Coordinates of C-alpha atoms in Angstrom, one line a residue:
X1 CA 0.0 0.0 0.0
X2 CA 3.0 2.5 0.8
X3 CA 4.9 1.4 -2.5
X4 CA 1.7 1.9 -4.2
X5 CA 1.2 5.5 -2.6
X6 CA 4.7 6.3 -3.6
X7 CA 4.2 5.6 -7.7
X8 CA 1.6 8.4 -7.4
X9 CA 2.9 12.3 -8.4
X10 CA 1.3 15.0 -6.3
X11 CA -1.7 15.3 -9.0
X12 CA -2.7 11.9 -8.6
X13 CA -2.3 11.5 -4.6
X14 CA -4.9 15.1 -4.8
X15 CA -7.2 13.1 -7.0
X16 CA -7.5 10.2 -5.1
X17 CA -7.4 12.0 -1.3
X18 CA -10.5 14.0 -3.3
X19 CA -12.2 10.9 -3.9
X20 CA -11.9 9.6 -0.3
X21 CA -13.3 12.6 1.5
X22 CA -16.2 12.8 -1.8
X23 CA -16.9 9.4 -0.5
X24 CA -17.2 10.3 3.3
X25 CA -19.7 13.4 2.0
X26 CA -22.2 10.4 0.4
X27 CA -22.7 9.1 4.2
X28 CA -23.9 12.2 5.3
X29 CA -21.6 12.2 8.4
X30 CA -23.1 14.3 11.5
X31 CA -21.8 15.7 15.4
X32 CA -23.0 17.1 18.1
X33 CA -20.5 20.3 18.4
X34 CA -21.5 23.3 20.1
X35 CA -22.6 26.4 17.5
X36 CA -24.2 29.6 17.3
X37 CA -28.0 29.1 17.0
X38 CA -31.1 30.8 17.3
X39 CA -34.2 30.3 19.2
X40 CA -37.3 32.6 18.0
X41 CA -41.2 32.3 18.3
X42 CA -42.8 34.3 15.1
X43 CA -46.0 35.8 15.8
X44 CA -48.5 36.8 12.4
X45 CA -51.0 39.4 13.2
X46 CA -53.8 37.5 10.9
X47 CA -56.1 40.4 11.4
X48 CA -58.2 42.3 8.3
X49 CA -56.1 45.2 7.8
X50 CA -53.2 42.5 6.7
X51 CA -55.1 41.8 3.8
X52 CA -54.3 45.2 2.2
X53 CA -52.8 44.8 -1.0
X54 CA -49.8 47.0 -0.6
X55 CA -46.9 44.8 -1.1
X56 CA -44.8 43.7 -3.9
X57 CA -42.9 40.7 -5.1
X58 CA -41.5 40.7 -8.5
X59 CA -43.8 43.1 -9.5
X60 CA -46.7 41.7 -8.4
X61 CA -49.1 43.2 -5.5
X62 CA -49.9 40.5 -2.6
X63 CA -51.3 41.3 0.4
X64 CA -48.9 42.6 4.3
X65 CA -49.7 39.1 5.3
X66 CA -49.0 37.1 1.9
X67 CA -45.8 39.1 2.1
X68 CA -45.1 38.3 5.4
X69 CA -45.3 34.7 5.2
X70 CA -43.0 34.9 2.4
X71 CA -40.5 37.0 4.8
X72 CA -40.3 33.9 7.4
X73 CA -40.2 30.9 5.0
X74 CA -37.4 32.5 3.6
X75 CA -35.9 33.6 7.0
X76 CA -36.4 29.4 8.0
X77 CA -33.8 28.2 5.3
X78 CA -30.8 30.8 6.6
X79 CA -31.3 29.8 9.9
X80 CA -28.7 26.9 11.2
X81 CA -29.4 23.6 11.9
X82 CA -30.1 23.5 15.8
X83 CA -32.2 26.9 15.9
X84 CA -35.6 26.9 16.9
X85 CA -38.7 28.1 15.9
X86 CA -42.5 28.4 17.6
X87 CA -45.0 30.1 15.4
X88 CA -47.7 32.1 16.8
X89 CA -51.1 33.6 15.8
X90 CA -52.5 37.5 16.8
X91 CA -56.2 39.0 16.8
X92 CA -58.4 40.9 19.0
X93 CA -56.2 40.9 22.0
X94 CA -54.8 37.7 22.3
X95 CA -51.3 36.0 21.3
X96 CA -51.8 32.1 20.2
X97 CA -49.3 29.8 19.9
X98 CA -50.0 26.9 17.4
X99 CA -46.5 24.9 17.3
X100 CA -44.1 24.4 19.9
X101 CA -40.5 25.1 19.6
X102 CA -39.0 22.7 16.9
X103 CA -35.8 22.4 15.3
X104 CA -35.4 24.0 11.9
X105 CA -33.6 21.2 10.0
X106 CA -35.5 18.1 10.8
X107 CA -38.7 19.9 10.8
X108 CA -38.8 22.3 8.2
X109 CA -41.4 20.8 6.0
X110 CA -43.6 20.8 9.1
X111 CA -42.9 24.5 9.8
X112 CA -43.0 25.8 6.5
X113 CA -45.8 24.0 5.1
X114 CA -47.3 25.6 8.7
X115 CA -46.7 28.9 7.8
X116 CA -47.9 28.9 4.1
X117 CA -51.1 27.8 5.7
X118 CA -51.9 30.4 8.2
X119 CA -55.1 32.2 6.6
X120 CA -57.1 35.2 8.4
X121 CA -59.9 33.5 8.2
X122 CA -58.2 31.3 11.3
X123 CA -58.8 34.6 13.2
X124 CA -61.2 34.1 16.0
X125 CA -62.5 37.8 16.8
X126 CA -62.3 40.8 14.3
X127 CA -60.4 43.5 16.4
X128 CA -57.3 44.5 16.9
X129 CA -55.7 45.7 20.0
X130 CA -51.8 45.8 19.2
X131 CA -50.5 46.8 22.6
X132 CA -52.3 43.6 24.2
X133 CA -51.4 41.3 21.7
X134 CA -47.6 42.4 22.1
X135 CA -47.8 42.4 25.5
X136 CA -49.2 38.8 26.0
X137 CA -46.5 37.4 23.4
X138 CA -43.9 38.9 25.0
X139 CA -45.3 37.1 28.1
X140 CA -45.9 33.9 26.3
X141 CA -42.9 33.9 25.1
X142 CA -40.8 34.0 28.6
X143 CA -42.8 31.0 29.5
X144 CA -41.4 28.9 26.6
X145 CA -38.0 29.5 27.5
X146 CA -35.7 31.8 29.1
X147 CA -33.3 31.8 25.8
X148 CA -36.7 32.5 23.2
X149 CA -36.7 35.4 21.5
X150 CA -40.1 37.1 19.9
X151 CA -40.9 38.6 16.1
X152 CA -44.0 40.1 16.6
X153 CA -45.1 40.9 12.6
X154 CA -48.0 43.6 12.5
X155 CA -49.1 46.5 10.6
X156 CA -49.7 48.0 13.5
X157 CA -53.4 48.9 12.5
X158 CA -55.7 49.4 15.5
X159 CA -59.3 48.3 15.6
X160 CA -61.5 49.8 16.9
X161 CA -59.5 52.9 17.8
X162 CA -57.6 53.1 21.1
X163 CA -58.3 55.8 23.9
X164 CA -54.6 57.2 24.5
X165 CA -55.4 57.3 28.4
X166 CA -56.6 53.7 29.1
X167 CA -53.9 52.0 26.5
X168 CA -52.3 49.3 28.7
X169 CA -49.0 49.6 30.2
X170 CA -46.2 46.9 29.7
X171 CA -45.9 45.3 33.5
X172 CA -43.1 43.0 32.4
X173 CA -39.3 43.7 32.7
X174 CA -38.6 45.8 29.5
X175 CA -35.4 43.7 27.6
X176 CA -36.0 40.4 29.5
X177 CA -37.5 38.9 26.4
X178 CA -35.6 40.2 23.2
X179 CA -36.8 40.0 19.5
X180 CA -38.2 42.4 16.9
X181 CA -41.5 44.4 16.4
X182 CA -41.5 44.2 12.2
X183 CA -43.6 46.0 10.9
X184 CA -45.3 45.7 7.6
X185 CA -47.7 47.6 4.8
X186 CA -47.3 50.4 3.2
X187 CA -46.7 54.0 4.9
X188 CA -49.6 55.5 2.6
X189 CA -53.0 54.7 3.9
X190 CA -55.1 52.3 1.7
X191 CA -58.6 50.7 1.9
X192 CA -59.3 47.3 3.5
X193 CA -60.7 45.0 1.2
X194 CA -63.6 42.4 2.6
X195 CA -63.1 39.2 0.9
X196 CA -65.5 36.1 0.6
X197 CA -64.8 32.6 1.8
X198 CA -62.4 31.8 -1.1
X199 CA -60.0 35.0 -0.5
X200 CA -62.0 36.6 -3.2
X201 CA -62.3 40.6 -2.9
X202 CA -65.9 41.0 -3.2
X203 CA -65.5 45.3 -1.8
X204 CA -63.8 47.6 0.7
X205 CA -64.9 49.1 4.2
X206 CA -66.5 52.3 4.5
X207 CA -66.3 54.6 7.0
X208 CA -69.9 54.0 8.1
X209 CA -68.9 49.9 8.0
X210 CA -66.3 50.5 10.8
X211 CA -66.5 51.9 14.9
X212 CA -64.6 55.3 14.9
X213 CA -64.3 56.4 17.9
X214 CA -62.4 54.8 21.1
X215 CA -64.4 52.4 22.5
X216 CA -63.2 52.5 26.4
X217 CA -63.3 54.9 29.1
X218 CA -63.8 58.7 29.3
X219 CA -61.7 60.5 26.7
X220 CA -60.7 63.4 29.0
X221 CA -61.0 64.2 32.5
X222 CA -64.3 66.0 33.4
X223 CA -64.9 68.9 35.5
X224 CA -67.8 69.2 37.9
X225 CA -69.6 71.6 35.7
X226 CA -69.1 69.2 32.9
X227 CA -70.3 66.5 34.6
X228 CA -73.7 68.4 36.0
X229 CA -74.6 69.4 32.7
X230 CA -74.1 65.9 31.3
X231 CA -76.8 64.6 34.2
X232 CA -79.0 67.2 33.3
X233 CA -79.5 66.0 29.7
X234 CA -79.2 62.7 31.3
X235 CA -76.4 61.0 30.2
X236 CA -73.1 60.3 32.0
X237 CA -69.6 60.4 30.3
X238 CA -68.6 57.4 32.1
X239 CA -71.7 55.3 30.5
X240 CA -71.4 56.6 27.1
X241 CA -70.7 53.9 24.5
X242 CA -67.7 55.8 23.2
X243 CA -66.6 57.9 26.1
X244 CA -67.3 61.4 26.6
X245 CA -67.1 64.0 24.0
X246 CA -65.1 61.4 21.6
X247 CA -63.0 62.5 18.6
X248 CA -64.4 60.8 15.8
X249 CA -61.5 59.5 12.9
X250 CA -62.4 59.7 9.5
X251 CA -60.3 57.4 7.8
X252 CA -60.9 54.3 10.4
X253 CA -61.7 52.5 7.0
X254 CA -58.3 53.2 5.6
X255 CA -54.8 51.4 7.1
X256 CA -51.5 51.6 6.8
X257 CA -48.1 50.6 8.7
X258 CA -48.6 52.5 11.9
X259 CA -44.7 53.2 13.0
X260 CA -45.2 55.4 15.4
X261 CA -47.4 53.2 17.5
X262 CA -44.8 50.5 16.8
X263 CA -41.7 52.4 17.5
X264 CA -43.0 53.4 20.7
X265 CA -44.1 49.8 21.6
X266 CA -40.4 48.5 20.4
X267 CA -39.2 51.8 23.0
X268 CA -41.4 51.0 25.6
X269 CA -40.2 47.0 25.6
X270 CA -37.0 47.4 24.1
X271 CA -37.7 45.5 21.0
X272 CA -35.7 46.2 18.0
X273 CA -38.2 47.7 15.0
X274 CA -38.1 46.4 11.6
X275 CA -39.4 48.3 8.9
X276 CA -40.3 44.8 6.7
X277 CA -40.0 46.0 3.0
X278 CA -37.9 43.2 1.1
X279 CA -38.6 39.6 1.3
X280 CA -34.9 38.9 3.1
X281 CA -34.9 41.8 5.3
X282 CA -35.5 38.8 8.1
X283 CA -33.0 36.5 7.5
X284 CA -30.0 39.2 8.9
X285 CA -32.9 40.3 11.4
X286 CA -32.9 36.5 12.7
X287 CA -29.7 35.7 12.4
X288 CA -28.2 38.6 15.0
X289 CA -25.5 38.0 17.4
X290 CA -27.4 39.9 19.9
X291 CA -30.4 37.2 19.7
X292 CA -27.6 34.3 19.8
X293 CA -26.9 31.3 22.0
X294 CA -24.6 28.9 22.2
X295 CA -25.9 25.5 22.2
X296 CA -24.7 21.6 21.3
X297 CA -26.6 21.1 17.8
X298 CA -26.5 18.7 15.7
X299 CA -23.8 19.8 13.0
X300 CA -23.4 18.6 9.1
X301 CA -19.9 17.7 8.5
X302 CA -20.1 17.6 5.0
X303 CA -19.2 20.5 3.6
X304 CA -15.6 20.2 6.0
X305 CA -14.9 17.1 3.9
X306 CA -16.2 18.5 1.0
X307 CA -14.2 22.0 0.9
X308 CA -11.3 20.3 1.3
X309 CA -12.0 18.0 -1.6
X310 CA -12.9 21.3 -4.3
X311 CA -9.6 22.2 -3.4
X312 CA -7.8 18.8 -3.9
X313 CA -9.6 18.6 -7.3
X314 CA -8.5 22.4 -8.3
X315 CA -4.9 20.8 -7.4
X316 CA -5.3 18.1 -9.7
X317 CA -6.4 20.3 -12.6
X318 CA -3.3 22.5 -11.7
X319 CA -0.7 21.9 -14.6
X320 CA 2.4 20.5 -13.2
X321 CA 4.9 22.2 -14.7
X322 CA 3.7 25.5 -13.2
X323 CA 3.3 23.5 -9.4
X324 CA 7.1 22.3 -9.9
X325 CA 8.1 25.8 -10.8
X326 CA 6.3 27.0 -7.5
X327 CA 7.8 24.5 -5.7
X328 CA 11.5 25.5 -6.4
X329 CA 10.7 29.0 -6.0
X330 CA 9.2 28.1 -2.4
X331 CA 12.6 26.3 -1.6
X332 CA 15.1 29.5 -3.4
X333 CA 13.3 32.0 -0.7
X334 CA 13.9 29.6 2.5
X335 CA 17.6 28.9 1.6
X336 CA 17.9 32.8 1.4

């Protein structure tokens, strides 16, 4: 076997070492070595507004949450094997969580083909308190585990419209749970279309279609006088269906990204905001160091075998002539 070894020049030992480790790439070898991986739970505001036809894709208008969807499966194949990823639902005021954590390699059929399936007609209530739904993801998503992070993709569209001095507070401990607030739609206002059962736009809301005022609590404080004079024409501020003296908003009907509401959401929790306009804007986004652990995962050692092989082969295809005039010019310099 030596003698043998020794008959072969330098082109034909590169050739056959290339073969070898080739060979070792067919079995698919794999080891548990500690990497860099990321764990995230991905939460898709299904409401109506996310049906607004304001994205793009090669061209072609598809709605916030079509785009969306997009965003992730994408984000799913640049994440590395041993990350993990929990997919979650939002509407009305509540954050649902359909899958647990899994592992991106062995399941990502089962978590992509999950995510092309989420539909807004899965939504269970038609309103849309943002600041809630945040709030109880971020809560959710300490629960799963300490290392989870939380992409909380919205539009930021309220509905019905919030009272500014009842909107909840965040009671958790701002930059416990980290993650992104990504915000998605269009910056220019646009009409909501109402689709039938087959995703078919059959019209758009109208102003009289949808509640616009604030639908909780007083909208100012009263004074006595105010209040008196309310009694007298027998009604009380406190009982009125949309609070006392409300400010009525006439484009209710109309939605588009809300980033100031989101931007001081991301501030108040200290959530990074993501303005989601390209279809790989996530993958870097999921893929930070500062939403990083290290963890032993299950590692493919192909591509260490097969590396080394590509270069073997680019050896072998290396004329020898010019590798024996390298060679001697190598051994000139180290006797100088």
């Amino acid at each position: 076997m030596i003698s043998w070894w020794r008959k072969l020049d330098t082109r034909g030992k590169a050739l056959l070492l290339a073969i070898i480790l080739l060979m070792i790439c067919l079995f698919q070898p794999h080891m548990k070595l500690p990497k860099r991986v990321y764990d995230w739970l991905i939460v898709i505001d299904i409401t109506q507004s996310m049906n607004v036809r304001d994205m793009n894709i090669n061209e072609r208008s598809i709605s916030r949450l079509a785009f969306s969807k997009a965003s992730i499966r994408e984000s799913l194949r640049a994440l590395p094997c041993g990350s993990r990823v929990a997919l979650g639902l939002f509407t009305e005021r509540n954050t649902t969580t359909i899958t647990h954590p899994l592992e991106v390699c062995t399941h990502f059929s089962a978590i992509d083909e999950t995510v092309s399936r989420v539909d807004w007609r899965m939504a269970w209530a038609a309103d849309s308190f943002i600041s809630h739904g945040l709030f109880d993801g971020i809560a959710k998503t300490a629960k799963i585990d300490d290392q989870m992070n939380i992409a909380f993709i919205t539009d930021g569209h309220q509905a019905p419209p919030g009272n500014p001095d009842y909107m909840p507070k965040f009671e958790g401990k701002a930059g416990q749970v980290k993650g992104l607030i990504v915000g998605v739609g269009g910056l220019k206002p646009s009409l909501i279309p109402k689709l039938d059962d087959k995703d078919n736009i059959t019209g758009y809301w109208e102003l009289d279609d949808v509640q616009r005022y604030a639908t909780f609590g007083m909208a100012r404080v009263q004074s006595a006088l105010e209040m008196e004079q309310q009694q007298a024409d027998g009604m009380h501020g406190r009982n009125a269906p949309h609070g006392s003296a409300p400010t009525e908003i006439n484009h209710a009907n109309l939605s588009g990204q809300d980033q100031a509401s989101l931007k001081k959401l991301a501030n108040e929790t200290r959530l990074n905001y993501l303005n989601l306009q390209e279809v790989n804007q996530l993958n870097d986004a999921f893929s930070s160091r500062k939403t990083s652990v290290w963890r032993m995962a299950d590692t493919d050692l192909r591509p260490w075998f097969a590396i080394p092989a590509m270069c073997l082969i680019i050896l072998f295809f290396i004329p020898a002539t010019f590798l024996n005039q390298l060679f001697q010019r190598v051994i000139k310099r180290k006797r100088k």
